[in-house]
PDB file of C-alpha atoms in Angstrom:
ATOM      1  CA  UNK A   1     -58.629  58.971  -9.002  1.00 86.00           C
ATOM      2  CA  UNK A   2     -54.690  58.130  -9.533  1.00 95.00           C
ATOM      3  CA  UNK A   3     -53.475  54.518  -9.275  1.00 97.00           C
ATOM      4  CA  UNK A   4     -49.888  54.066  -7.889  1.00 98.00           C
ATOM      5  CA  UNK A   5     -47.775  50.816  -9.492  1.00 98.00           C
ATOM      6  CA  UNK A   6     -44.609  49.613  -7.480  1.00 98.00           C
ATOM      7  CA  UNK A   7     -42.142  47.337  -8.660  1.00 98.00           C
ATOM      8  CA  UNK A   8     -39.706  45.679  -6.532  1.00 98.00           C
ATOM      9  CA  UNK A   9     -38.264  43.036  -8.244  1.00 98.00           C
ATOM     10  CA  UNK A  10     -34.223  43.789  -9.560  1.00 96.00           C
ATOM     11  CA  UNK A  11     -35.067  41.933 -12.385  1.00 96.00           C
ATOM     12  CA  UNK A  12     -35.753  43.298 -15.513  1.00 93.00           C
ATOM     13  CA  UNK A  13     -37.826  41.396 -18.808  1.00 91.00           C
ATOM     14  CA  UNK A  14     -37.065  38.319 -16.699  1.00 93.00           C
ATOM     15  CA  UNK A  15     -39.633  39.311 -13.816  1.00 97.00           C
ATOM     16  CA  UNK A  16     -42.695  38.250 -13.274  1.00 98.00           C
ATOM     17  CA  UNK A  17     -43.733  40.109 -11.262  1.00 98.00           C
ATOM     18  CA  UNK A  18     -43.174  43.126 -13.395  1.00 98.00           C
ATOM     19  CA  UNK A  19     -45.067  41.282 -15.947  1.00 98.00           C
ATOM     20  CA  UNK A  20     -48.160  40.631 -14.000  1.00 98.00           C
ATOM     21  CA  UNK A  21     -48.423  43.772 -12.605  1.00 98.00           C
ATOM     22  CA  UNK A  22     -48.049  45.590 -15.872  1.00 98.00           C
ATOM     23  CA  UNK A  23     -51.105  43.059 -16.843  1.00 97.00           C
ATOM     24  CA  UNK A  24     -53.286  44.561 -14.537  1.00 97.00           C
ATOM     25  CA  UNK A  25     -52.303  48.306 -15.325  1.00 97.00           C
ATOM     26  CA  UNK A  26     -52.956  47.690 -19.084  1.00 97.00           C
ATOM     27  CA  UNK A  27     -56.227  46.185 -18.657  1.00 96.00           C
ATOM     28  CA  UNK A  28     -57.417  48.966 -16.085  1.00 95.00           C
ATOM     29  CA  UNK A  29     -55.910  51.729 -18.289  1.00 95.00           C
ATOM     30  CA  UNK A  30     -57.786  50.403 -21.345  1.00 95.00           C
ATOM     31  CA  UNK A  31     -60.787  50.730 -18.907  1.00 93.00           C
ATOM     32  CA  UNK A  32     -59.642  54.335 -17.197  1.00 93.00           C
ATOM     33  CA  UNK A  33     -57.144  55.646 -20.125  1.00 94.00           C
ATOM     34  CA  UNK A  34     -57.929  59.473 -18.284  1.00 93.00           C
ATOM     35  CA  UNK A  35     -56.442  57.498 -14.859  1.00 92.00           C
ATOM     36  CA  UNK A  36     -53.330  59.264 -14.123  1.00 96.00           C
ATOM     37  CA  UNK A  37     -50.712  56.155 -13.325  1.00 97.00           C
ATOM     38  CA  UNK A  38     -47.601  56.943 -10.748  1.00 98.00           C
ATOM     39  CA  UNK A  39     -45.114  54.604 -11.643  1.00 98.00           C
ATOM     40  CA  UNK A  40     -41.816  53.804  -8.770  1.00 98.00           C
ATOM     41  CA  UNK A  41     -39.381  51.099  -9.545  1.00 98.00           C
ATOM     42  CA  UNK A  42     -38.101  50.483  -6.230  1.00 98.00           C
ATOM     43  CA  UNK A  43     -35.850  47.281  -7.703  1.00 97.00           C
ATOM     44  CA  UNK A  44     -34.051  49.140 -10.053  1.00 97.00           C
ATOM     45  CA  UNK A  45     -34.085  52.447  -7.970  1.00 98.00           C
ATOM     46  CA  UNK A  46     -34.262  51.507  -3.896  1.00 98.00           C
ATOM     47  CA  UNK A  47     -34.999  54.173  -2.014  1.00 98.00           C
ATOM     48  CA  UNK A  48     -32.200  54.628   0.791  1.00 97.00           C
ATOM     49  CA  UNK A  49     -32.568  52.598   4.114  1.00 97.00           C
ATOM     50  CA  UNK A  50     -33.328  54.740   7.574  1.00 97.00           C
ATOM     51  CA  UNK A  51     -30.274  56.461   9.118  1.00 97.00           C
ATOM     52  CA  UNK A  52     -29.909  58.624  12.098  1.00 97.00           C
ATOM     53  CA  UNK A  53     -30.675  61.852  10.224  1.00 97.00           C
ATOM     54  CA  UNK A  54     -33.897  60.653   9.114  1.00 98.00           C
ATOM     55  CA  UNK A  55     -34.901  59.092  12.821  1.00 97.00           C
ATOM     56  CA  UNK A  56     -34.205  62.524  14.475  1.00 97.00           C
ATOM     57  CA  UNK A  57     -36.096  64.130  11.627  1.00 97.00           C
ATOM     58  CA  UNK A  58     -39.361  62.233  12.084  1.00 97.00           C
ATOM     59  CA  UNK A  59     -39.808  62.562  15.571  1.00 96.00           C
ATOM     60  CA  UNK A  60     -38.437  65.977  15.596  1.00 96.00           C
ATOM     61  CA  UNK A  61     -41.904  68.333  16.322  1.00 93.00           C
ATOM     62  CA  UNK A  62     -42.268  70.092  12.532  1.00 92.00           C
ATOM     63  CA  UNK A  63     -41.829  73.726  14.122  1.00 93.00           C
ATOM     64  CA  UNK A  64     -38.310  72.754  14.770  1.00 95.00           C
ATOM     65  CA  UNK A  65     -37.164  70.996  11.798  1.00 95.00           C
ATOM     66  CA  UNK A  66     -33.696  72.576  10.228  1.00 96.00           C
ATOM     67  CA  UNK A  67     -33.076  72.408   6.956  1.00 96.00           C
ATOM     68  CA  UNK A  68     -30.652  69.885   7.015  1.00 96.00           C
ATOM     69  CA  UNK A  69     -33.378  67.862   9.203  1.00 96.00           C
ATOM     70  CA  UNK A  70     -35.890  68.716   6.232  1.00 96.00           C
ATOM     71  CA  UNK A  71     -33.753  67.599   3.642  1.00 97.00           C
ATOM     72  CA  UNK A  72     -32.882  63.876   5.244  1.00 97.00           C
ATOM     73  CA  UNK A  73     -36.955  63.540   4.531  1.00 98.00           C
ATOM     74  CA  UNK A  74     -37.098  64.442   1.143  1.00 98.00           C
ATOM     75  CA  UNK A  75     -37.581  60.875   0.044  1.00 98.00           C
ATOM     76  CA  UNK A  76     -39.893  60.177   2.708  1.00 98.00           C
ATOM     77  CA  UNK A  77     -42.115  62.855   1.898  1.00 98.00           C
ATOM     78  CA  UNK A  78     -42.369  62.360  -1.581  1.00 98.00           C
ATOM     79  CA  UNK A  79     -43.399  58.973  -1.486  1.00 98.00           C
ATOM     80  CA  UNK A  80     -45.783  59.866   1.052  1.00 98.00           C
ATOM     81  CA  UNK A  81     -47.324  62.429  -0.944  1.00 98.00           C
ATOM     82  CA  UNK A  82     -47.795  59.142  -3.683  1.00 98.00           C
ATOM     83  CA  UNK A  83     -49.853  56.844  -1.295  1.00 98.00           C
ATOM     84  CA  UNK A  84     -51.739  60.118  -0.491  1.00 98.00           C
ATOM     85  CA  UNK A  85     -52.459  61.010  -3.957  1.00 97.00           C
ATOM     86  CA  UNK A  86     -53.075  57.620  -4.959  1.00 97.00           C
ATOM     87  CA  UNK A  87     -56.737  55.965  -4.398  1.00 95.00           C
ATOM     88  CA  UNK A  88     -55.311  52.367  -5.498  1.00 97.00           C
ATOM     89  CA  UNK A  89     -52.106  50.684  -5.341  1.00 98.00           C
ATOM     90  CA  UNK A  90     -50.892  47.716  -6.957  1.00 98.00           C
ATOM     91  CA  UNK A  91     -47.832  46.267  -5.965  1.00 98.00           C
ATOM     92  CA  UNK A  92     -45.338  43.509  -7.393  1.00 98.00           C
ATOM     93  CA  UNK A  93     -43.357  42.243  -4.374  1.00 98.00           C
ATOM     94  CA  UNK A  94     -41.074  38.482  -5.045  1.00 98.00           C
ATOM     95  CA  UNK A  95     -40.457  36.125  -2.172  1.00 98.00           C
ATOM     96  CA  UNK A  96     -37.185  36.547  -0.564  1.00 98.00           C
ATOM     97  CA  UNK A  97     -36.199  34.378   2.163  1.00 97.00           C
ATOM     98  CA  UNK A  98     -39.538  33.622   3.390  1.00 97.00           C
ATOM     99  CA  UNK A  99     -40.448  37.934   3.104  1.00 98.00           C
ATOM    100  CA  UNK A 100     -40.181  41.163   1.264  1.00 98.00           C
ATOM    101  CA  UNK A 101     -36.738  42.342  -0.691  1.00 98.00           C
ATOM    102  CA  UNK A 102     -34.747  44.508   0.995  1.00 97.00           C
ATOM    103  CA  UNK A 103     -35.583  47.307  -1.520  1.00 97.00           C
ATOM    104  CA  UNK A 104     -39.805  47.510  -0.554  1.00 98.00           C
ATOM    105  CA  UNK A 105     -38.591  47.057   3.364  1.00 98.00           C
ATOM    106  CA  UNK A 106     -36.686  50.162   2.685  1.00 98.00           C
ATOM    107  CA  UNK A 107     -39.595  51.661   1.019  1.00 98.00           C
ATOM    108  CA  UNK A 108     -41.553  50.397   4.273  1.00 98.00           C
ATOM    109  CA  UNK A 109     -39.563  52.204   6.326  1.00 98.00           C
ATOM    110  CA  UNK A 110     -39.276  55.343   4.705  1.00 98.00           C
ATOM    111  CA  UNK A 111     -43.220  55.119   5.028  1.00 98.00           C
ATOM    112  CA  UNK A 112     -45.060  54.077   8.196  1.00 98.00           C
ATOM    113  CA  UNK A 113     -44.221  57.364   9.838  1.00 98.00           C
ATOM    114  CA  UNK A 114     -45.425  59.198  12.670  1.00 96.00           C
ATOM    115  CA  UNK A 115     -47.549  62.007  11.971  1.00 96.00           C
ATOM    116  CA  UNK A 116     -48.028  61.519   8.098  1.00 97.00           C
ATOM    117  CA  UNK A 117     -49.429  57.789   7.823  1.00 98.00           C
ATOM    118  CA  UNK A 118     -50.244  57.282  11.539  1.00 98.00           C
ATOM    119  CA  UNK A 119     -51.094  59.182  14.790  1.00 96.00           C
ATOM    120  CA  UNK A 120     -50.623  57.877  18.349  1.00 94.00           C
ATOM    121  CA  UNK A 121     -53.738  59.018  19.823  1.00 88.00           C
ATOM    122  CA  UNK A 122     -55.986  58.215  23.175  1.00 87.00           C
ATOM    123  CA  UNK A 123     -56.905  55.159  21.971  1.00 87.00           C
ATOM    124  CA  UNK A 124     -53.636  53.972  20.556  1.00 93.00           C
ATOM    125  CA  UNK A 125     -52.252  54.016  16.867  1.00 95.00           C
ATOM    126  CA  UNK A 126     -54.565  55.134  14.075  1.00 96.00           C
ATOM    127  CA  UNK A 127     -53.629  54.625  10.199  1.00 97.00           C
ATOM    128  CA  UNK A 128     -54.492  57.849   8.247  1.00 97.00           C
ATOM    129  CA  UNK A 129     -54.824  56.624   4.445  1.00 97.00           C
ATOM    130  CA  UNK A 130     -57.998  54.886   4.836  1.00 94.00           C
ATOM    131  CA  UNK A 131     -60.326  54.228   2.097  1.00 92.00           C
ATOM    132  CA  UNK A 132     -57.253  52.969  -0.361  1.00 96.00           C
ATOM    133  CA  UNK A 133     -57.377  49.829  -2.163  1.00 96.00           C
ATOM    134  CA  UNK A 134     -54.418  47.895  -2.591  1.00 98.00           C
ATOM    135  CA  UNK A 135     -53.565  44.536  -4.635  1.00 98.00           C
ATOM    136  CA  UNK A 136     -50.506  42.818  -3.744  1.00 98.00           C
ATOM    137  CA  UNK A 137     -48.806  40.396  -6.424  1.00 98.00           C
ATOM    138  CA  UNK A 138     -46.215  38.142  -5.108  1.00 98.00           C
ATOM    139  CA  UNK A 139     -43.893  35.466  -6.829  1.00 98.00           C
ATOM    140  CA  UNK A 140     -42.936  32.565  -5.009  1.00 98.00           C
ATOM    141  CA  UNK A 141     -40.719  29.518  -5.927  1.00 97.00           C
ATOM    142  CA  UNK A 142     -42.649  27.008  -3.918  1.00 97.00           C
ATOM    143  CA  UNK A 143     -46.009  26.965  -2.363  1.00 96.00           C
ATOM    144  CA  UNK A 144     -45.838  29.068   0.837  1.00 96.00           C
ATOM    145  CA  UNK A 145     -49.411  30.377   1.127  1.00 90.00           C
ATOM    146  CA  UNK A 146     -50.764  29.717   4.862  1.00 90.00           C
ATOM    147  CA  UNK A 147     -47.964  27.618   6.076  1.00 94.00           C
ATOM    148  CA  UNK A 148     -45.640  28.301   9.142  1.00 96.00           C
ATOM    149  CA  UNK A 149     -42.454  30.264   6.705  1.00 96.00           C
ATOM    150  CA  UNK A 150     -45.028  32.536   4.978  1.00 97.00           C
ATOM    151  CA  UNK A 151     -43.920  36.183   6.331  1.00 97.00           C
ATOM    152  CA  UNK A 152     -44.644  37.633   3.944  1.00 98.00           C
ATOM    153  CA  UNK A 153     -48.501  38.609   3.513  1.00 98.00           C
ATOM    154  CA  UNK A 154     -48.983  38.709   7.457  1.00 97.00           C
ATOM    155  CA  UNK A 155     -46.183  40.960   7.798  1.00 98.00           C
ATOM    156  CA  UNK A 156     -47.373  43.155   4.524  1.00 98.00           C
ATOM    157  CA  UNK A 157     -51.129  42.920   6.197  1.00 98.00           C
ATOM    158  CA  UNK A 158     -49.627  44.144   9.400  1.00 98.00           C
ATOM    159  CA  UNK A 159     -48.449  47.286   7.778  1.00 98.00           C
ATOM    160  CA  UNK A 160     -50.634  48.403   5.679  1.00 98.00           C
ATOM    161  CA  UNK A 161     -53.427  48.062   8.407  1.00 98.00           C
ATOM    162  CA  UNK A 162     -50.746  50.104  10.709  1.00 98.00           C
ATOM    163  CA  UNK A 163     -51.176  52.959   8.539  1.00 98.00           C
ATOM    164  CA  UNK A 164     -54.883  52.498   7.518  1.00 98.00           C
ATOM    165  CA  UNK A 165     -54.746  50.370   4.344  1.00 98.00           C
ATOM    166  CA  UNK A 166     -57.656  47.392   5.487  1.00 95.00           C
ATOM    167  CA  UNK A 167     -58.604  46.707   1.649  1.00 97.00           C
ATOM    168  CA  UNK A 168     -55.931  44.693   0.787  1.00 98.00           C
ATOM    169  CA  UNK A 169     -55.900  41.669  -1.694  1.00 97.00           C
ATOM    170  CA  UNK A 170     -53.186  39.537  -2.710  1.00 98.00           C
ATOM    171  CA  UNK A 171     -52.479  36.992  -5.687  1.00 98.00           C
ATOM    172  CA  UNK A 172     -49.901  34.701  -5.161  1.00 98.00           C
ATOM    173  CA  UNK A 173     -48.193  33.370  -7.543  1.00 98.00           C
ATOM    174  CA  UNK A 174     -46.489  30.278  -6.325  1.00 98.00           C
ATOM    175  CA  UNK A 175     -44.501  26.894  -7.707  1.00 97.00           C
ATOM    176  CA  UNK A 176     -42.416  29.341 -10.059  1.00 97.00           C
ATOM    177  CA  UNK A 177     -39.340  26.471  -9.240  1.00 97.00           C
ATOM    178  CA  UNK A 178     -41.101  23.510  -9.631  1.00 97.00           C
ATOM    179  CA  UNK A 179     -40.737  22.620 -12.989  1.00 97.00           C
ATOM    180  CA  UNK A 180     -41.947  24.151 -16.377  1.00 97.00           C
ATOM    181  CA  UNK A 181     -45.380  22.880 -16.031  1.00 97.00           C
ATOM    182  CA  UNK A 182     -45.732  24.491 -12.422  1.00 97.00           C
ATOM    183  CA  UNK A 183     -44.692  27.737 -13.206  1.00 97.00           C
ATOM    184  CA  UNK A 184     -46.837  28.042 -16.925  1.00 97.00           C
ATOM    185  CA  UNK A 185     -49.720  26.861 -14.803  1.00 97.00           C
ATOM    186  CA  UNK A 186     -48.839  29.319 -12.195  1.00 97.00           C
ATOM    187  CA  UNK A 187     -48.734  31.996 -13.834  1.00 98.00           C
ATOM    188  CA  UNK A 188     -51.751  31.205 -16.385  1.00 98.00           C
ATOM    189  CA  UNK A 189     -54.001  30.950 -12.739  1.00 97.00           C
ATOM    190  CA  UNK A 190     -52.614  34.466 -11.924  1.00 98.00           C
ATOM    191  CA  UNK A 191     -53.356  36.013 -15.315  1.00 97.00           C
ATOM    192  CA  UNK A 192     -57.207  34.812 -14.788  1.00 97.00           C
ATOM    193  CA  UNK A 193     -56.762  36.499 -11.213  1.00 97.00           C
ATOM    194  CA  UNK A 194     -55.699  39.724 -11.986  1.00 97.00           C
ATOM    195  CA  UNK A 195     -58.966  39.756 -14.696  1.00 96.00           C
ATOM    196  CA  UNK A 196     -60.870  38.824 -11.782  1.00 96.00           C
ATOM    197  CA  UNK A 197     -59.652  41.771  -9.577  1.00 95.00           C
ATOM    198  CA  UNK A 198     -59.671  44.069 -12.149  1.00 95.00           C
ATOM    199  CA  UNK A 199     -63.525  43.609 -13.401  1.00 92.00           C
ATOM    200  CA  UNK A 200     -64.457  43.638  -9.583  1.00 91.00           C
ATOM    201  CA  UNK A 201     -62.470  46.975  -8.991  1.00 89.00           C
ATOM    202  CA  UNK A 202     -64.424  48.545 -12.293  1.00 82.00           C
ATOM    203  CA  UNK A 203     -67.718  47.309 -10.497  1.00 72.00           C
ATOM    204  CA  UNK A 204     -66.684  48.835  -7.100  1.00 75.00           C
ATOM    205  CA  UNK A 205     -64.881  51.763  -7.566  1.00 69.00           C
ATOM    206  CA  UNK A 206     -66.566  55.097  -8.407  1.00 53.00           C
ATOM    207  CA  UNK A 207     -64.220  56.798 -10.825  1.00 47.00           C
TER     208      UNK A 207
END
């Protein structure tokens, strides 16, 4: 059992998303302290965005691959081999412009890839890292949650259903811009969240 921990905020001790999601690794650590923890700060160290070296690598048929073809999916591969390792995933993604930063739609992109998180079979796409769990906590200056300019979580469902993530929860944590009250009581609802998540995960997961 491995638990895998993105950041993807640039922000440092100002984030809080960084903050939240280091509250739910400390409380599940003090519950699993043998649960190995892979850590990627994707805000502070973006993985590179998709260029044409990469595209003709990953549809290239693997008994072909050069070297210089294997080497533009290094990255790729290695965060691949994360999810794969991982059996739970906790990510800390802010709003940007109504969706993801650029740095986790980079990430994105350097995983939903043919072959390694998804097939094209008979029957159409299939997702191949099933039976993951995966929390996603987002920061939000207003309330976006369900309305019209929220896409965000149905784009982030979208993917990680494309590649066979289905258990997916998410904890927004919204009003962060709306005045000092807002955001303490904002954050204060998502602390009691993330205790929520985390005693149901202990009571679910077989470690």
């Amino acid at each position: 059992m491995k638990l895998l921990h993105l950041d993807s905020s640039p922000r440092g001790e100002r984030s809080i998303s960084r903050s939240l999601t280091q509250q739910f690794v400390t409380l599940w650590k003090q519950m699993h302290p043998d649960v190995p923890v892979i850590y990627r700060d994707l805000g502070h160290y973006p993985v590179p965005t998709l260029d044409e070296a990469w595209i003709a690598a990953a549809f290239c048929p693997p008994a072909q691959l050069t070297p210089a073809l294997e080497s533009a999916l290094m990255i790729s591969d290695e965060l691949i081999a994360e999810l794969l390792a991982a059996n739970l995933y906790i990510f800390g993604i802010p709003m940007y412009n109504y969706s993801v930063p650029a740095s986790f739609k980079a990430y994105i992109d350097q995983i939903v890839r043919v072959r390694r998180t998804f097939v094209v079979g008979a029957d159409g796409y299939e997702g191949l890292l099933n039976d993951k769990k995966a929390l996603v906590i987002t920061t939000r200056g207003g309330s976006y949650a369900g309305e019209p300019l929220d896409f965000q979580e149905p784009y982030l469902r979208a993917v990680f259903d494309f590649i066979g993530v289905a258990d997916v929860t998410f904890i927004h944590t919204e009003n962060l811009a709306m005045g000092a009250d807002e955001r303490k009581r904002a954050i204060a609802t998502a602390h009691e969240a993330i205790q929520q998540i985390v005693e149901t995960w202990q009571s679910t997961t077989c470690i």
